[in-house]
mmCIF file of C-alpha atoms and ligand atoms in Angstrom:
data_model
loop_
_atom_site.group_PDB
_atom_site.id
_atom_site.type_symbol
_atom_site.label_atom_id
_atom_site.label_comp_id
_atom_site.label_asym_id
_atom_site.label_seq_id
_atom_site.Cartn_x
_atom_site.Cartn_y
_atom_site.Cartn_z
ATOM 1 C CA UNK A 154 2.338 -6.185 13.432
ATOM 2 C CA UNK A 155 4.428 -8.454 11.570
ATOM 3 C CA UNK A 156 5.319 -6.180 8.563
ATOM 4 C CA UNK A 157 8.886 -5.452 10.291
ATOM 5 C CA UNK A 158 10.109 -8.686 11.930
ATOM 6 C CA UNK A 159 13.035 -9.842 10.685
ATOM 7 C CA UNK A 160 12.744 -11.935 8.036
ATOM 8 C CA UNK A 161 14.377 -14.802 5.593
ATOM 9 C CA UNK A 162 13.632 -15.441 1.677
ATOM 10 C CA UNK A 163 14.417 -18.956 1.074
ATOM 11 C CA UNK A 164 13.153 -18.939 -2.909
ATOM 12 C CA UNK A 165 13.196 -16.152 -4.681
ATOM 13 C CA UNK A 166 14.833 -16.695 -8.512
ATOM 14 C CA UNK A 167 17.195 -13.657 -9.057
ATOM 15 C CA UNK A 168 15.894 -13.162 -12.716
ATOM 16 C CA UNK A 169 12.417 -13.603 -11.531
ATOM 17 C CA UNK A 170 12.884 -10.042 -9.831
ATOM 18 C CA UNK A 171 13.064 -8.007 -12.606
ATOM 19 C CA UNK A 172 10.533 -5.315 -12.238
ATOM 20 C CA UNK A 173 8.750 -4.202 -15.575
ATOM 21 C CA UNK A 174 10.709 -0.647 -15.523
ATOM 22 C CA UNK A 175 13.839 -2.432 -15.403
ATOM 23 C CA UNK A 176 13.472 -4.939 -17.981
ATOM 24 C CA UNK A 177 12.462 -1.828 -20.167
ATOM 25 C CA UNK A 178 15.283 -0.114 -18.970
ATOM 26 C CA UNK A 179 18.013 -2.704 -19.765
ATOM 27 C CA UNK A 180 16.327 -3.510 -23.702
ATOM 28 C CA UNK A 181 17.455 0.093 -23.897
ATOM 29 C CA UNK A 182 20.638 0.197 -22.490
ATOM 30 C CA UNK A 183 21.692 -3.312 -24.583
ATOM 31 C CA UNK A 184 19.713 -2.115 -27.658
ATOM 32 C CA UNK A 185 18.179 -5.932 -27.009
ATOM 33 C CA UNK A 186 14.726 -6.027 -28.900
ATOM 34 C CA UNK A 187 11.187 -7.152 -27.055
ATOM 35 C CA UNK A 188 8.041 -7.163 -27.877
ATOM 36 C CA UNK A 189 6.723 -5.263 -24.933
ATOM 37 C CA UNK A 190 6.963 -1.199 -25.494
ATOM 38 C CA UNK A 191 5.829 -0.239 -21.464
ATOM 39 C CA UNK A 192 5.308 -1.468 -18.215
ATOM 40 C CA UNK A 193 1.452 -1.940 -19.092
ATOM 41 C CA UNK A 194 2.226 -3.939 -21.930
ATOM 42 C CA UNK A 195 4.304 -6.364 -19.968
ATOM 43 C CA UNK A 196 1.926 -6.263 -17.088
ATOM 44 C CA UNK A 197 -0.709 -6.977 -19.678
ATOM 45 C CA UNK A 198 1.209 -10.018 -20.580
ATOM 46 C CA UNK A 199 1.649 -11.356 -16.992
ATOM 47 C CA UNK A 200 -1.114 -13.965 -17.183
ATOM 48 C CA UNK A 201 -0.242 -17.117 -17.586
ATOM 49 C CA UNK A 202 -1.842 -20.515 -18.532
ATOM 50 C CA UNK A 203 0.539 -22.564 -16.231
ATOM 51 C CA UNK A 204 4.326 -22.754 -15.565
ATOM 52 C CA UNK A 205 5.539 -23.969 -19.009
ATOM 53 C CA UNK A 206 4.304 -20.257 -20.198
ATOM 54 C CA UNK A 207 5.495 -18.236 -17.613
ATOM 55 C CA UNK A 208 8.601 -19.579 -17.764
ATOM 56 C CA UNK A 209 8.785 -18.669 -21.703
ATOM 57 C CA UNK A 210 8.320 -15.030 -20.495
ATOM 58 C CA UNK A 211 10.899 -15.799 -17.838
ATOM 59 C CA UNK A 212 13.243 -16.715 -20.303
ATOM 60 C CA UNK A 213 12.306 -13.718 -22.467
ATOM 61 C CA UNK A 214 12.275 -10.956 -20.369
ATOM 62 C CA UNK A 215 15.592 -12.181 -18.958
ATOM 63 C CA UNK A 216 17.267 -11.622 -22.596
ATOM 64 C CA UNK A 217 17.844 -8.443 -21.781
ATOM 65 C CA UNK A 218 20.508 -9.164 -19.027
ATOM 66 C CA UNK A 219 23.820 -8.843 -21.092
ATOM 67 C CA UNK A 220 26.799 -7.479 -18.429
ATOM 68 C CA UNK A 221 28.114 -7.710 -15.559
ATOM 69 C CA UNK A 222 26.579 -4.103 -14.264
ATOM 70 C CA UNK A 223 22.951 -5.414 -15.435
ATOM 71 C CA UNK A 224 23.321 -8.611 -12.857
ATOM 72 C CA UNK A 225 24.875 -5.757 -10.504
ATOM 73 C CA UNK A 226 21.606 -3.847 -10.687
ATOM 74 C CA UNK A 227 18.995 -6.614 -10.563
ATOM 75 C CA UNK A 228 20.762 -7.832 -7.358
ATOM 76 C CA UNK A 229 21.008 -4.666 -5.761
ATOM 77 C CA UNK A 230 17.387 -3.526 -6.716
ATOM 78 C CA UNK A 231 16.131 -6.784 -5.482
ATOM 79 C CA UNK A 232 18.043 -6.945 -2.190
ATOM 80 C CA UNK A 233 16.751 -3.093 -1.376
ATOM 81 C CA UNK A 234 13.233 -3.894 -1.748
ATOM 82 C CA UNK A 235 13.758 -7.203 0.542
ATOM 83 C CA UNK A 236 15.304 -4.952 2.868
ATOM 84 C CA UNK A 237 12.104 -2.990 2.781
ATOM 85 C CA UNK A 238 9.820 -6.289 3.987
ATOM 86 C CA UNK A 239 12.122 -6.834 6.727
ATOM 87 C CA UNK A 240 14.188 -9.579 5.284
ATOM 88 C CA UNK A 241 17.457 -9.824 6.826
ATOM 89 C CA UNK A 242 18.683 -13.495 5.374
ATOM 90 C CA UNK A 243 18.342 -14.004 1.482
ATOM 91 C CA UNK A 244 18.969 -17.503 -0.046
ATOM 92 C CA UNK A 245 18.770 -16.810 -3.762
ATOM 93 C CA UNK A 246 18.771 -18.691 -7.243
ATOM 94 C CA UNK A 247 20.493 -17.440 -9.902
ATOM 95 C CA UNK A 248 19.653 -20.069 -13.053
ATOM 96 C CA UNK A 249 23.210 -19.475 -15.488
ATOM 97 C CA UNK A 250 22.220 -21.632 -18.045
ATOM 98 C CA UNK A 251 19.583 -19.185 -20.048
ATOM 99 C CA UNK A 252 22.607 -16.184 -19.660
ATOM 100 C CA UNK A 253 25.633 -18.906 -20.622
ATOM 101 C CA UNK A 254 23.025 -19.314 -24.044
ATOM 102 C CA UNK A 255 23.216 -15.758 -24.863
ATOM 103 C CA UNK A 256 27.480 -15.681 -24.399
ATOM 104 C CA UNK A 257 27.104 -13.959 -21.313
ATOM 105 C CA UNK A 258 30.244 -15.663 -19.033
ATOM 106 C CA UNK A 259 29.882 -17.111 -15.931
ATOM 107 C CA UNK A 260 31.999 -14.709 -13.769
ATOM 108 C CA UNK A 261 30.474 -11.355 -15.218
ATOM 109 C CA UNK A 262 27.324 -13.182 -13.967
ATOM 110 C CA UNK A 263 28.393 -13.942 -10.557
ATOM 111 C CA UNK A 264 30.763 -11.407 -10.653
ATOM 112 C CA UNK A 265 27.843 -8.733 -10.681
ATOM 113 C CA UNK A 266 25.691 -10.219 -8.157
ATOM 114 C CA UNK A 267 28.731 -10.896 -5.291
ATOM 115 C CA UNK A 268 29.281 -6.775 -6.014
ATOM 116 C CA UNK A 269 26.006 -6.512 -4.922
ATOM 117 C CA UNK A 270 25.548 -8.677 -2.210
ATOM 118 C CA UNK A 271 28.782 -7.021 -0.458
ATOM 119 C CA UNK A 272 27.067 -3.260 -1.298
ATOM 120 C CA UNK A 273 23.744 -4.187 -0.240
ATOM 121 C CA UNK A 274 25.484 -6.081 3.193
ATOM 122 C CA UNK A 275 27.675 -2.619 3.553
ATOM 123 C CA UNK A 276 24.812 -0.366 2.676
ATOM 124 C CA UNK A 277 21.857 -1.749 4.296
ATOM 125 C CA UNK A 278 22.553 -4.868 6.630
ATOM 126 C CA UNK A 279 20.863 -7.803 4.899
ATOM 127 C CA UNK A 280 22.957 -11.145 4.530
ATOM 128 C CA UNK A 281 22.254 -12.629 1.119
ATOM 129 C CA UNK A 282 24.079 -16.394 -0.413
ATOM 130 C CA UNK A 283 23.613 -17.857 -3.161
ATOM 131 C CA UNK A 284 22.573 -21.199 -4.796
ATOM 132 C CA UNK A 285 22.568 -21.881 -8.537
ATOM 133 C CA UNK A 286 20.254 -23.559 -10.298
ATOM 134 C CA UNK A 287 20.144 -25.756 -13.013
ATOM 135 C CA UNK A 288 16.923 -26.093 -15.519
ATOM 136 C CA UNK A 289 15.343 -30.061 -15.582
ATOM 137 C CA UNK A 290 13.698 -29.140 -19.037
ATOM 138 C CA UNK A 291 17.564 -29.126 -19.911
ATOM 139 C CA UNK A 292 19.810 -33.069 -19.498
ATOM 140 C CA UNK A 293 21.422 -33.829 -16.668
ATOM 141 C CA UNK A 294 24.556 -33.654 -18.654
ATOM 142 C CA UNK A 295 24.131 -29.855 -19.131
ATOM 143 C CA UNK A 296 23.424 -29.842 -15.279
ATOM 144 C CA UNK A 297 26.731 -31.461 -14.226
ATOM 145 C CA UNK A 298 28.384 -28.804 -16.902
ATOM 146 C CA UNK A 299 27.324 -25.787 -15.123
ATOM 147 C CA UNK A 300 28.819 -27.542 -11.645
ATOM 148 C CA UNK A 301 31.756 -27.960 -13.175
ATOM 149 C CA UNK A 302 31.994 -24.431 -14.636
ATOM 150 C CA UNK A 303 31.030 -23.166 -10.827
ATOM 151 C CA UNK A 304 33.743 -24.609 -9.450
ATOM 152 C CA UNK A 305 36.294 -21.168 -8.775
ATOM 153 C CA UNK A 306 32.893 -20.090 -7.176
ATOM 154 C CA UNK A 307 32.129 -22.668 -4.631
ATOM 155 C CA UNK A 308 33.616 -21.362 -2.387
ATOM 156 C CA UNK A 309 31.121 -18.514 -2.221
ATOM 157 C CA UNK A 310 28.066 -20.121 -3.229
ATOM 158 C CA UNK A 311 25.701 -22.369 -0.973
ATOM 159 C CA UNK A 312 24.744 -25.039 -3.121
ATOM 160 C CA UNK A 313 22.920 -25.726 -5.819
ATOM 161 C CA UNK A 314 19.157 -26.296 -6.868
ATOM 162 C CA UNK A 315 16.994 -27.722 -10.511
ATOM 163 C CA UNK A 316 13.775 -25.466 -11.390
ATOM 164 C CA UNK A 317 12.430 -25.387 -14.925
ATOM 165 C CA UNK A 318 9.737 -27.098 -16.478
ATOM 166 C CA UNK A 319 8.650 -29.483 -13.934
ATOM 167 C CA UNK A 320 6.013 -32.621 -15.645
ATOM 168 C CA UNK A 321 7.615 -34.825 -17.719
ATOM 169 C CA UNK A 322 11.393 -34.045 -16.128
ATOM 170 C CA UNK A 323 11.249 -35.954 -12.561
ATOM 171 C CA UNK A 324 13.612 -35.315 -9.958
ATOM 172 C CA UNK A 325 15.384 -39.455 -10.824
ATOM 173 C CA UNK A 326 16.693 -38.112 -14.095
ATOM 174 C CA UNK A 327 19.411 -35.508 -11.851
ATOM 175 C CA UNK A 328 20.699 -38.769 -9.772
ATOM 176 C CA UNK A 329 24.119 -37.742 -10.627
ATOM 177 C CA UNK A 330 24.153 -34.324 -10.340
ATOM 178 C CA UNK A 331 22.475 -34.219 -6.782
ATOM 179 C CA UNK A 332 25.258 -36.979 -5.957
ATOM 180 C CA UNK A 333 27.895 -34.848 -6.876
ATOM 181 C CA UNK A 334 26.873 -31.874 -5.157
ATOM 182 C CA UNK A 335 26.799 -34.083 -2.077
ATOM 183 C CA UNK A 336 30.457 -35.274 -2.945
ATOM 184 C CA UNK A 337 31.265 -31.574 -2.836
ATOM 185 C CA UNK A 338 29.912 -30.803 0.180
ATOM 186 C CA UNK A 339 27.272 -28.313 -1.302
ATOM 187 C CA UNK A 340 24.141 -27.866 -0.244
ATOM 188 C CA UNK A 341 20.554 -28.891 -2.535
ATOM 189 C CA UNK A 342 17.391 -28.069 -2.737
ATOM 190 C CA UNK A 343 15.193 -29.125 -5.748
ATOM 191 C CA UNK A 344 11.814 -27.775 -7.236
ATOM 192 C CA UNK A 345 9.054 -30.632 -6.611
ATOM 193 C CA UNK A 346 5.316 -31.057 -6.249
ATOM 194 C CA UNK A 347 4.888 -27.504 -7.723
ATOM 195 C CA UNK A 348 3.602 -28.709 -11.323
ATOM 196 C CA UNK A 349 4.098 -32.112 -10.825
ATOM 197 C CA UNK A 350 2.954 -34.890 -8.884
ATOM 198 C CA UNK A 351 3.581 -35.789 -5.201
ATOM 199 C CA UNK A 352 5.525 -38.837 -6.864
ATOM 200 C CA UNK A 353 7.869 -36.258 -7.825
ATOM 201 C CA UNK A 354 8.037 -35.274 -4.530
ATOM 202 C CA UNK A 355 9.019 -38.789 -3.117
ATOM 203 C CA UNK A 356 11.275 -39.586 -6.000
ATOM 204 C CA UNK A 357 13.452 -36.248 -5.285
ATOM 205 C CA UNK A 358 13.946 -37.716 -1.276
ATOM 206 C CA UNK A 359 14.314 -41.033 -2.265
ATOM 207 C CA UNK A 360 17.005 -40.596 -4.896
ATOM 208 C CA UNK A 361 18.235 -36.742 -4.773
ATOM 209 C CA UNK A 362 18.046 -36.449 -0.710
ATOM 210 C CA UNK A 363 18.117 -32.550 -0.843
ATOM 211 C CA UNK A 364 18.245 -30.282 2.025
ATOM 212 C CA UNK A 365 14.740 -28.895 0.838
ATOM 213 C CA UNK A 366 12.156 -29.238 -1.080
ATOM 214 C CA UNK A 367 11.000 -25.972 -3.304
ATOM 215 C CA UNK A 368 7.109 -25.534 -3.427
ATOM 216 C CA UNK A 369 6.276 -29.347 -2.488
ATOM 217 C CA UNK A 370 2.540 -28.813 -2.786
ATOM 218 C CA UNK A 371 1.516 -31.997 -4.490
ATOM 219 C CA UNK A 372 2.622 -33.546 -1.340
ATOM 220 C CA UNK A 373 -0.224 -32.376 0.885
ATOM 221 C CA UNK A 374 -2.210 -35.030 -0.798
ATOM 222 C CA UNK A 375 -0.162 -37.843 0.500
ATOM 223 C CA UNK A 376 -0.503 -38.561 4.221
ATOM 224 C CA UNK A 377 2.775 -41.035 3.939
ATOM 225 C CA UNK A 378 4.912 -38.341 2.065
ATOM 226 C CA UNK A 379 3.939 -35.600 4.882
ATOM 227 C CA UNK A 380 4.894 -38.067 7.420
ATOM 228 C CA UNK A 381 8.457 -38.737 5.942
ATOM 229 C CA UNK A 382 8.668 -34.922 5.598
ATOM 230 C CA UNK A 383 7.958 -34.312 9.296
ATOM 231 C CA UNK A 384 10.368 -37.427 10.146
ATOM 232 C CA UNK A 385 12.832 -36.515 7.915
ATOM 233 C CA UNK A 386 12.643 -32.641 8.880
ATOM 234 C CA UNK A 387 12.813 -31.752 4.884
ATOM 235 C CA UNK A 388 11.505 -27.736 5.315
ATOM 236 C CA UNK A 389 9.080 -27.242 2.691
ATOM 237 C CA UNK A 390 9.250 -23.469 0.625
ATOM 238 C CA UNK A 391 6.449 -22.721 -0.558
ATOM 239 C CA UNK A 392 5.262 -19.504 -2.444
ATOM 240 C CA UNK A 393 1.564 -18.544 -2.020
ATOM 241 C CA UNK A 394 1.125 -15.888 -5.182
ATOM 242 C CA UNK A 395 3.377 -18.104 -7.417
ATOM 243 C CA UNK A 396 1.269 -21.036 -7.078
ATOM 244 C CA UNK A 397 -2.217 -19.147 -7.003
ATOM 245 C CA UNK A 398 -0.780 -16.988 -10.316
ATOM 246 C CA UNK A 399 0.252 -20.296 -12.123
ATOM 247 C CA UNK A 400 -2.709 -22.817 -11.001
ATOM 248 C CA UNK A 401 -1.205 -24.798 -8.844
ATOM 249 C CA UNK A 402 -3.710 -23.733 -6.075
ATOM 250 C CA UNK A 403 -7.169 -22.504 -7.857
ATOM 251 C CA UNK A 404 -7.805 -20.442 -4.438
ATOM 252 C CA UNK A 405 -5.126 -19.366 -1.882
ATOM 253 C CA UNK A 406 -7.680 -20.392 0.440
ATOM 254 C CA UNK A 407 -7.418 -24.001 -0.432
ATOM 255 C CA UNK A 408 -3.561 -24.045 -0.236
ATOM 256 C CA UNK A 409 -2.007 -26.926 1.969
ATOM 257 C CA UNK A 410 0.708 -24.198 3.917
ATOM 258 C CA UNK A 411 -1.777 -24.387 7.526
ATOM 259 C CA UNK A 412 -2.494 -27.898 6.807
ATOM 260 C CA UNK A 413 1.073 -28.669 6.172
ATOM 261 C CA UNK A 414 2.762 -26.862 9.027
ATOM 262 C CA UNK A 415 -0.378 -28.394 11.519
ATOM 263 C CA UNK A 416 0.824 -31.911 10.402
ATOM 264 C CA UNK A 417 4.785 -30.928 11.733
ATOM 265 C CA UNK A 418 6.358 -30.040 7.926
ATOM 266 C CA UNK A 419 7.936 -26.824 8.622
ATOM 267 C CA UNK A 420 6.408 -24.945 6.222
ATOM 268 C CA UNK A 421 8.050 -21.367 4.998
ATOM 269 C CA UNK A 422 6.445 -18.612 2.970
ATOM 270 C CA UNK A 423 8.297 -16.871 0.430
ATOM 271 C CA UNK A 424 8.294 -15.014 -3.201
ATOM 272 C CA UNK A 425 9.162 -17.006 -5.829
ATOM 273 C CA UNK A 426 9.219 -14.648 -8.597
ATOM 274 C CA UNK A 427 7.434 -11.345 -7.058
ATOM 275 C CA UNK A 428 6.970 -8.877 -9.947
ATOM 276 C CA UNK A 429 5.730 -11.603 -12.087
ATOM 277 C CA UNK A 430 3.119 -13.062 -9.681
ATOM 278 C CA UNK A 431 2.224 -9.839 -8.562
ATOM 279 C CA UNK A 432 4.098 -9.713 -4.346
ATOM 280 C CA UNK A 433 7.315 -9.402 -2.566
ATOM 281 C CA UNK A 434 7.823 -11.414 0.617
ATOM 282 C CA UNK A 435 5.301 -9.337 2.890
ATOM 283 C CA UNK A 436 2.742 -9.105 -0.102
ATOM 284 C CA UNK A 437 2.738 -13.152 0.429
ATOM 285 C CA UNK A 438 2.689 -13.687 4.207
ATOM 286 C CA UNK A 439 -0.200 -10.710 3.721
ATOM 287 C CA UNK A 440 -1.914 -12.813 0.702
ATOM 288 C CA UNK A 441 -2.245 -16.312 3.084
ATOM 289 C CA UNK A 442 -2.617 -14.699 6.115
ATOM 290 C CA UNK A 443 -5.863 -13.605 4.568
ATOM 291 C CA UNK A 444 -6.874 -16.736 2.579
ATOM 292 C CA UNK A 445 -6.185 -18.968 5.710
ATOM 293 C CA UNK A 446 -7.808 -16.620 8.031
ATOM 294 C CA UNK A 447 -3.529 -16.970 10.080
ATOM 295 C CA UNK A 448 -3.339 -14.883 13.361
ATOM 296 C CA UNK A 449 -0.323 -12.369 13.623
ATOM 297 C CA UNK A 450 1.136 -14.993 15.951
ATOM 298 C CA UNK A 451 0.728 -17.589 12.977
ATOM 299 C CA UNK A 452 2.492 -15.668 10.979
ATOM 300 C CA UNK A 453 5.404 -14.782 13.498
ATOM 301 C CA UNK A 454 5.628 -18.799 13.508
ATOM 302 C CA UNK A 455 6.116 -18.837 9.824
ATOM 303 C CA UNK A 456 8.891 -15.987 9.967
ATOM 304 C CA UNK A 457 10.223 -17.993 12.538
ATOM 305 C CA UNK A 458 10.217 -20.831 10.483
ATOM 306 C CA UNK A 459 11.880 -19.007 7.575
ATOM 307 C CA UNK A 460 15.610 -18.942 9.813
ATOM 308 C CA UNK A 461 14.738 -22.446 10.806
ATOM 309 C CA UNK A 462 14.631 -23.593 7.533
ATOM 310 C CA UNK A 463 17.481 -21.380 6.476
ATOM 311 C CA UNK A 464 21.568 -23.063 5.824
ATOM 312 C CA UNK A 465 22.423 -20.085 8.291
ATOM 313 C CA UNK A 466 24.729 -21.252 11.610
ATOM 314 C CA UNK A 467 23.073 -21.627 14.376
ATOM 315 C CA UNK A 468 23.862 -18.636 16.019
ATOM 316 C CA UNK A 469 22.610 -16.450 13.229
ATOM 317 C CA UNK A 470 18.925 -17.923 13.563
ATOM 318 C CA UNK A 471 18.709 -18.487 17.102
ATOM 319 C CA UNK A 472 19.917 -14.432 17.458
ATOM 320 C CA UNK A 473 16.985 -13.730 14.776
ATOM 321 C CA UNK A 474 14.425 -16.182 16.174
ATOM 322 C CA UNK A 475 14.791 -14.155 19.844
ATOM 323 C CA UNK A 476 14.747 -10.839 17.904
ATOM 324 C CA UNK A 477 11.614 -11.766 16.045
ATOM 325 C CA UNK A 478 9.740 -13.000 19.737
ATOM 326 C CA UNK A 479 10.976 -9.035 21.183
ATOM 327 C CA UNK A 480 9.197 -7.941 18.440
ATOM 328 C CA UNK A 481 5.527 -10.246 19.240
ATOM 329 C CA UNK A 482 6.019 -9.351 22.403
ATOM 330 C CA UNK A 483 6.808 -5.678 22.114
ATOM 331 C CA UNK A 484 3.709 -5.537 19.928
ATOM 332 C CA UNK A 485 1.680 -7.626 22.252
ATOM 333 C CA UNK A 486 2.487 -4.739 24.902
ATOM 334 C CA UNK A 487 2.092 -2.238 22.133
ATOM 335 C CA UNK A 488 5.781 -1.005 22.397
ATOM 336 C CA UNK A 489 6.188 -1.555 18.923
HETATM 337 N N1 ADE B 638 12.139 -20.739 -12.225
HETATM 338 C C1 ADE B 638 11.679 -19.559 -11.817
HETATM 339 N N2 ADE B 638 10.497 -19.697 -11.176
HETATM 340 C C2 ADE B 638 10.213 -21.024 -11.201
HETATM 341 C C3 ADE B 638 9.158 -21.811 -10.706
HETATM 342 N N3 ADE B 638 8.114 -21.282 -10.062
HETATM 343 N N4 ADE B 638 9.202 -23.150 -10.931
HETATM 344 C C4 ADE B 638 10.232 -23.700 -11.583
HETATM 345 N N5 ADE B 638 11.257 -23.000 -12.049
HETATM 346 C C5 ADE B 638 11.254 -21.679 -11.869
HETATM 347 ZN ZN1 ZN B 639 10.986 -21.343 -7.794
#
């Protein structure tokens, strides 16, 4: 019944989408060699011990982005199988810093994905911004770099976010980065509590004071951290088959989401990095909805919660939060 609300992706990684046939596809096209010769090899290799190694095959399969018409298609691609889970609003990361490595600019980068965003907005209706986001395994100095190199694109972008190798980077070591974005008026999020500890967690509020907080699992186990959370209305988005496909959770049905969003957090559910963990959006809300035994009016909440959470004006959300009750309700009548 919930399959075609409306929806919003809040955390999905741009080069995380790159579906198997594509990445095969684009070797080919950019003569770029990898160790992979079909989609069952590279499916075969999509186990991983934790998020240091999937990231390595992150990093890998993305070599084979090279030009502008590559980010073009990954976008595009992407944003028409959203469209197909009912997601109307994207947020999305694109993470420069692993493309500006291989000589690839910034603007045939960007320049790609805006195409696409206006194609996929003419073409199909969804609404997708973007955020970029810099890698904490990398300085802080190469952080502030890549905002300064953004700046002709600020305009169009939403803000900006840190992923990457979380333990052993915490969230006090991008002080000046998350400062500046402030100065700038752009808006943050930051990867915390995914692989790292709920300290992480309360270090990124206390001294980055983002707009959200990425994954923030860790801090289910801190009764003071939910609490500031819920007081300090920091949305949580959290990714179910990420986090059950790289150990953070050993069982979806012991993941914190219910427990989280019963305490107050507002709690959203979104994809991460879907061909790699093995879902799109719906495959997630599906995959928890299970595990934590949700009702179908649950899970309208947490679509709800998705535009709640989401930098969209107010208008846009409140127009999507009445269109996703018609739909309950139309379903609850069995209109729909
Ligand atoms: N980049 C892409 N996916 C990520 C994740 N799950 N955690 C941190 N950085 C990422
Ligand atoms: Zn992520």
């Amino acid at each position: 019944m919930w399959a075609q609300l409306p929806k919003a992706e809040l955390h999905v990684h741009l080069e995380g989408t790159l579906e198997p046939a594509m990445l095969l596809e684009l070797a080919e096209r950019n003569r770029v060699p990898v160790p992979w010769n079909s989609i069952e090899d590279l499916e075969g290799a999509y186990h991983f011990e934790g998020l240091p190694h999937f990231l390595t095959l992150l990093f890998q399969g993305a070599r084979v982005l090279r030009q502008r018409r590559d980010f073009y298609d990954l976008t595009h691609a992407y944003l028409r199988r959203a469209h197909q889970d009912g997601v109307r609003l994207v947020e999305m990361f694109v993470g420069p810093q692993t493309f500006l490595d291989a000589d690839i600019p910034l603007d045939a980068q960007l320049g790609g994905v805006f195409d696409a965003i206006e194609d996929a907005r003419s073409g199909f209706g969804i609404d997708a911004k973007v955020l970029l986001t810099a890698q904490r395994h990398r300085t802080e100095a190469a952080a502030l770099e890549l905002l300064d190199m953004a700046r002709p694109w600020y305009d169009r972008l939403l803000g900006f976010g840190l992923g990457g190798a979380e333990r052993g980077n915490p969230p006090a070591e991008f002080a000046n980065y998350y400062a500046q974005c402030r100065r700038l008026g752009l808006r943050t999020t930051i990867h915390a509590g995914e692989d790292g500890p709920s300290d992480y967690v309360r270090e990124a509020l206390d001294v980055c004071h983002p707009d959200r907080i990425d994954h923030g699992v860790a801090a289910a186990d801190d009764p003071e951290l939910i609490k500031r959370l819920v007081d300090e209305r920091i949305p949580l988005t959290m990714c179910p088959l990420s986090n059950l496909r790289l150990g953070v959770t050993p069982d979806l049905r012991q993941h914190p989401l219910r427990r989280l969003q019963q305490a107050g957090v507002l709690v959203t559910v979104n994809s991460d990095d879907p061909p790699y963990f093995g879902g799109y959006l719906n495959d997630n809300y599906r995959a928890i909805a299970t595990a934590l035994d949700l009702t179908d009016h649950d899970v309208a909440t947490l679509v709800g919660n998705g535009f709640a959470a989401s930098f969209a004006e107010r208008g846009v959300v409140d127009a999507a939060l009445a269109d996703i009750a018609d739909g309950t309700r139309g379903h609850a009548r069995g209109t729909s």
